[in-house]
Coordinates of C-alpha atoms and ligand atoms in Angstrom, one line a residue:
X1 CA 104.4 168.1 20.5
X2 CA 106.7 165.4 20.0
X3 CA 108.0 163.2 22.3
X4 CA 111.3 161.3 22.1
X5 CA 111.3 158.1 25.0
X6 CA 114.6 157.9 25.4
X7 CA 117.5 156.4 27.7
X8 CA 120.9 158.0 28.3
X9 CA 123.7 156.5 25.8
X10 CA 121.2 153.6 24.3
X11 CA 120.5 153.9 20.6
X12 CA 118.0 156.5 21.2
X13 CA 120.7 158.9 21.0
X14 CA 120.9 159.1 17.5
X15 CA 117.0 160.3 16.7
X16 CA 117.7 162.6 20.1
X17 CA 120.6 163.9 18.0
X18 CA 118.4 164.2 14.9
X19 CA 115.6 166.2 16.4
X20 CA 117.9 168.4 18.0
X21 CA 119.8 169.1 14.9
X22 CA 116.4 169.9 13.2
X23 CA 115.3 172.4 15.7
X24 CA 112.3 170.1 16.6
X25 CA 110.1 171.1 19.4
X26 CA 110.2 167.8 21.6
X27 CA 109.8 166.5 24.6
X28 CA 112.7 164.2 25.7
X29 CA 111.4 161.4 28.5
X30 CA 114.1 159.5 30.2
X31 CA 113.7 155.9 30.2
X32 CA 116.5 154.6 32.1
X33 CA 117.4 151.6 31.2
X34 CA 119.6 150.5 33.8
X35 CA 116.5 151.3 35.9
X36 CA 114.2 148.8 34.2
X37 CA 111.7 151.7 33.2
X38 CA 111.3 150.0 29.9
X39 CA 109.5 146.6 31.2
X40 CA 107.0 148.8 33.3
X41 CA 103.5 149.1 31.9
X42 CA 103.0 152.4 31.2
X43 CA 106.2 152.5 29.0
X44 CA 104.5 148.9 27.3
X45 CA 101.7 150.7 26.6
X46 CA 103.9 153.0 23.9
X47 CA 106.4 150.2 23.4
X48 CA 105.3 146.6 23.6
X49 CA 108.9 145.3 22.7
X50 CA 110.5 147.0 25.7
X51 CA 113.0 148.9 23.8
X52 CA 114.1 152.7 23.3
X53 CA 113.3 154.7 21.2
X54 CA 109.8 155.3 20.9
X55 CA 108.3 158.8 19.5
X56 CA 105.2 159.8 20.0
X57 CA 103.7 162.0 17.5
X58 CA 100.1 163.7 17.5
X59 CA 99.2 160.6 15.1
X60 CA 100.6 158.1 17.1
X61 CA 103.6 156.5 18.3
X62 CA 106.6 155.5 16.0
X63 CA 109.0 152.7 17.4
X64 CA 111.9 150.8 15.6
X65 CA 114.9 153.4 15.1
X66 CA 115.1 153.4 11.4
X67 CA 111.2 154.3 11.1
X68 CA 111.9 157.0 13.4
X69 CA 114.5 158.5 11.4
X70 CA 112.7 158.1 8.1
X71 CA 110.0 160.0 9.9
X72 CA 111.9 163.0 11.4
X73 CA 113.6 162.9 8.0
X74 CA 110.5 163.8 5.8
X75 CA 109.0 166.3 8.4
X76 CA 112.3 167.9 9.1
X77 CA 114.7 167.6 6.3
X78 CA 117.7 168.3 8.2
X79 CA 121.2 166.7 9.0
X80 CA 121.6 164.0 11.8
X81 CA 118.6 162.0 10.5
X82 CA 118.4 160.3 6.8
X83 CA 119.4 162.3 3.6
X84 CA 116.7 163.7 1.0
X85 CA 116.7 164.6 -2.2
X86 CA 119.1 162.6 -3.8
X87 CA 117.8 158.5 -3.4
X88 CA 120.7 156.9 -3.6
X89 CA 122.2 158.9 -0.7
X90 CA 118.8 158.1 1.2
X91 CA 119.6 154.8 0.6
X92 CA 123.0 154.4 1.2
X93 CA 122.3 155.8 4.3
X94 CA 119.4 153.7 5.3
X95 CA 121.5 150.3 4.0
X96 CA 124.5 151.5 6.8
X97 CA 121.5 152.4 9.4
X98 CA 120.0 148.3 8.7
X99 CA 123.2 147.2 8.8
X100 CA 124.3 149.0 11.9
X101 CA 120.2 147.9 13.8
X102 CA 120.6 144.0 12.2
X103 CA 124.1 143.2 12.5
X104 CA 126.2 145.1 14.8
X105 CA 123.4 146.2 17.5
X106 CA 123.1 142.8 17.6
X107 CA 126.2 141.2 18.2
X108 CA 126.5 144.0 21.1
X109 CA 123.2 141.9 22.5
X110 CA 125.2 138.9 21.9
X111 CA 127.8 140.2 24.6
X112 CA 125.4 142.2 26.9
X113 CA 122.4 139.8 26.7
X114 CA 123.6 136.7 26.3
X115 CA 120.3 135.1 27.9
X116 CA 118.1 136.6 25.1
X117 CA 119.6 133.8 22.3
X118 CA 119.2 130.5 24.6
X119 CA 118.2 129.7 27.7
X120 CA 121.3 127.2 28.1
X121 CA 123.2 128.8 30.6
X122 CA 126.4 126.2 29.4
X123 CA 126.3 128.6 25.9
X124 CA 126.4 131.7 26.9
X125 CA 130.3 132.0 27.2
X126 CA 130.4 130.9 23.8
X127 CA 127.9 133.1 22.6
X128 CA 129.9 135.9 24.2
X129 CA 132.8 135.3 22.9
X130 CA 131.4 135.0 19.0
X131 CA 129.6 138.0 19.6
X132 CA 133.3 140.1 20.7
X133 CA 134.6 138.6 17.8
X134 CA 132.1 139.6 15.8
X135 CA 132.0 143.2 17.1
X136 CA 135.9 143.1 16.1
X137 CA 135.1 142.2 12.1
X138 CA 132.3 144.8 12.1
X139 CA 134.3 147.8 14.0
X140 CA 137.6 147.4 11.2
X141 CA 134.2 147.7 8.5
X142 CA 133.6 150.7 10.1
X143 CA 136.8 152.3 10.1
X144 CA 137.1 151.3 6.2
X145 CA 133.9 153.3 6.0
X146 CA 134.9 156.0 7.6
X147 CA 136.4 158.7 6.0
X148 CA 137.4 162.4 5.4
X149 CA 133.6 163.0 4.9
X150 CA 130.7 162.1 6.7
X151 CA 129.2 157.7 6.2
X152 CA 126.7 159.0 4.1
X153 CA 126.1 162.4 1.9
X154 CA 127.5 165.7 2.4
X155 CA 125.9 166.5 5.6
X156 CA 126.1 164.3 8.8
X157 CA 123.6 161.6 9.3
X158 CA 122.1 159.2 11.3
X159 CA 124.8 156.8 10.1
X160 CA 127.4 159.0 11.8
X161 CA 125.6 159.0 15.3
X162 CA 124.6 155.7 15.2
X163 CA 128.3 154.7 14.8
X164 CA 129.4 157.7 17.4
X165 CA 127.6 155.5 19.9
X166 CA 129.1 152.4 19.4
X167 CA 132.1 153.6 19.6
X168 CA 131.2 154.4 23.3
X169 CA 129.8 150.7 23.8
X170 CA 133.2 149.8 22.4
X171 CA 135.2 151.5 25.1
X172 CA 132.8 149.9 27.4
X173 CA 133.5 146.9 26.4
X174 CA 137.3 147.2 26.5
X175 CA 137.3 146.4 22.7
X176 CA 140.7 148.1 22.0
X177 CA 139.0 150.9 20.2
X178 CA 142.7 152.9 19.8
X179 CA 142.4 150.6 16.6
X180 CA 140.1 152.9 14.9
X181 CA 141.8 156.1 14.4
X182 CA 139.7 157.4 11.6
X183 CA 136.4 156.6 13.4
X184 CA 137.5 158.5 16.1
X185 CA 138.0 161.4 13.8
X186 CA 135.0 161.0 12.5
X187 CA 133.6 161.1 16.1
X188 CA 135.6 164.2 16.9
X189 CA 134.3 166.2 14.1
X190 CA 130.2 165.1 14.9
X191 CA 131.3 165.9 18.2
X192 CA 131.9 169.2 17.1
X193 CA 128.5 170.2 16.0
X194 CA 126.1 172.3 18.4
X195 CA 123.5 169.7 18.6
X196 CA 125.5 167.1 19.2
X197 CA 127.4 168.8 21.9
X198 CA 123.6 169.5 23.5
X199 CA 122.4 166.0 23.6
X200 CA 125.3 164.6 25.1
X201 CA 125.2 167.1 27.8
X202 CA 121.4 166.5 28.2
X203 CA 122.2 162.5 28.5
X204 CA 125.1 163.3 31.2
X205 CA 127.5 161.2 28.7
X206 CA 131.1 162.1 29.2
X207 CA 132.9 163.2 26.1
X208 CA 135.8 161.0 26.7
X209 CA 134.0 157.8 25.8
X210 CA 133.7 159.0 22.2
X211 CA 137.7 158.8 21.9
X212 CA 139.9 156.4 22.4
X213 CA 141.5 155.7 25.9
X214 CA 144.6 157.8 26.6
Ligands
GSH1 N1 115.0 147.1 16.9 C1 115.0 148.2 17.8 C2 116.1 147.8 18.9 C3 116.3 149.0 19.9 C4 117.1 148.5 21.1 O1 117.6 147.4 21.2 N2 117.2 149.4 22.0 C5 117.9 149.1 23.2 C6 118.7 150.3 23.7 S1 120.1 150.6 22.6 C7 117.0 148.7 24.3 O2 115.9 149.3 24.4 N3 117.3 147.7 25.1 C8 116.6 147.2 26.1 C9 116.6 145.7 26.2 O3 117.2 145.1 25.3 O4 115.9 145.2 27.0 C10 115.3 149.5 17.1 O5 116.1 149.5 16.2 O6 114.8 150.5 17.5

């Protein structure tokens, strides 16, 4: 059986999202973050680079995000991971999905884990502050992106849950998300799907974060 390692509102959402949608059987293993469960050996042992999410698969584990998706994608073939059939959807959708692990993931690091980019305490300020401004150019890209539709296809994708949880780091970050009225639509109507209402009751994530502060 599969099994998703996983902690509660990280990135690992959006492949928990995906198997769900698909009616995967899976195991989901908490991982909690906050709890440093990712820097113990045993969870080294599947992930040497400390981070969620891993799968394990009866072949072997999987880790990086976009290799998962690309994986549950060609076993599964259903929404919430990465389009098939048509390639220039798959692509499109993979090119928002780098994007989203390369460039914005990263400038959240930038704010969260400051320490990561230099050891020169004196910097980290600085690189705090770039990274906020940063997360300001990429979040208006975003809600230019987002539309009536879904980021990517006809059908959601991983694209659309990857954002949905960003949009939650946002709020955590006080980043004036009542900006980004169409990515909040966007996040209300993901949020309206089954399997997306199941995972984030699974992770314990309040619905509230997905929306702008009232
Ligand atoms: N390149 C990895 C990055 C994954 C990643 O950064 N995951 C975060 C959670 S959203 C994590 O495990 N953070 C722990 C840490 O940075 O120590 C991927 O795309 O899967």
């Amino acid at each position: 059986m599969l099994k998703l390692f996983h902690s509660p509102g990280a990135c690992s959402l959006v492949p928990h999202i995906a198997l769900e949608e698909a009616g995967a059987e899976f195991e989901a293993v908490r991982i909690v973050l906050a709890e440093g469960d990712h820097l113990k050996a045993e969870y080294l042992a599947i992930n040497p680079h400390a981070r969620v999410p891993a799968l394990g698969t009866d072949q072997g584990t999987i880790t990086e995000n976009i290799a998962i998706l690309n994986y549950i994608a060609d076993r599964f073939g259903a929404a919430g991971s990465v389009p098939r059939g048509d390639a220039l959807v798959a692509a499109k959708c993979n090119e928002l999905l780098s994007w989203f692990a390369s460039s914005v993931h990263i400038s959240f690091a930038q704010v969260w884990r400051a320490s990561r980019f230099t050891r020169d305490e004196s910097a980290h300020q600085l690189l705090i502050d770039g990274g906020r401004e940063n997360l300001a150019e990429h979040f208006a890209e975003i809600e230019g992106l987002a539309g009536q539709g879904w980021l990517a296809g006809d059908r959601f994708s991983a694209a659309d849950s990857y954002a949905l949880i960003f949009f939650r780091w946002g709020r955590r970050l006080g980043m004036g998300m009542e900006d980004y009225p169409r990515w909040a639509a966007l996040n209300r109507r993901l949020l309206d799907q089954p399997s997306v209402q199941r995972v984030v009751e699974r992770e314990e994530l309040g619905i509230e974060m997905f929306q702008p502060a009232t």
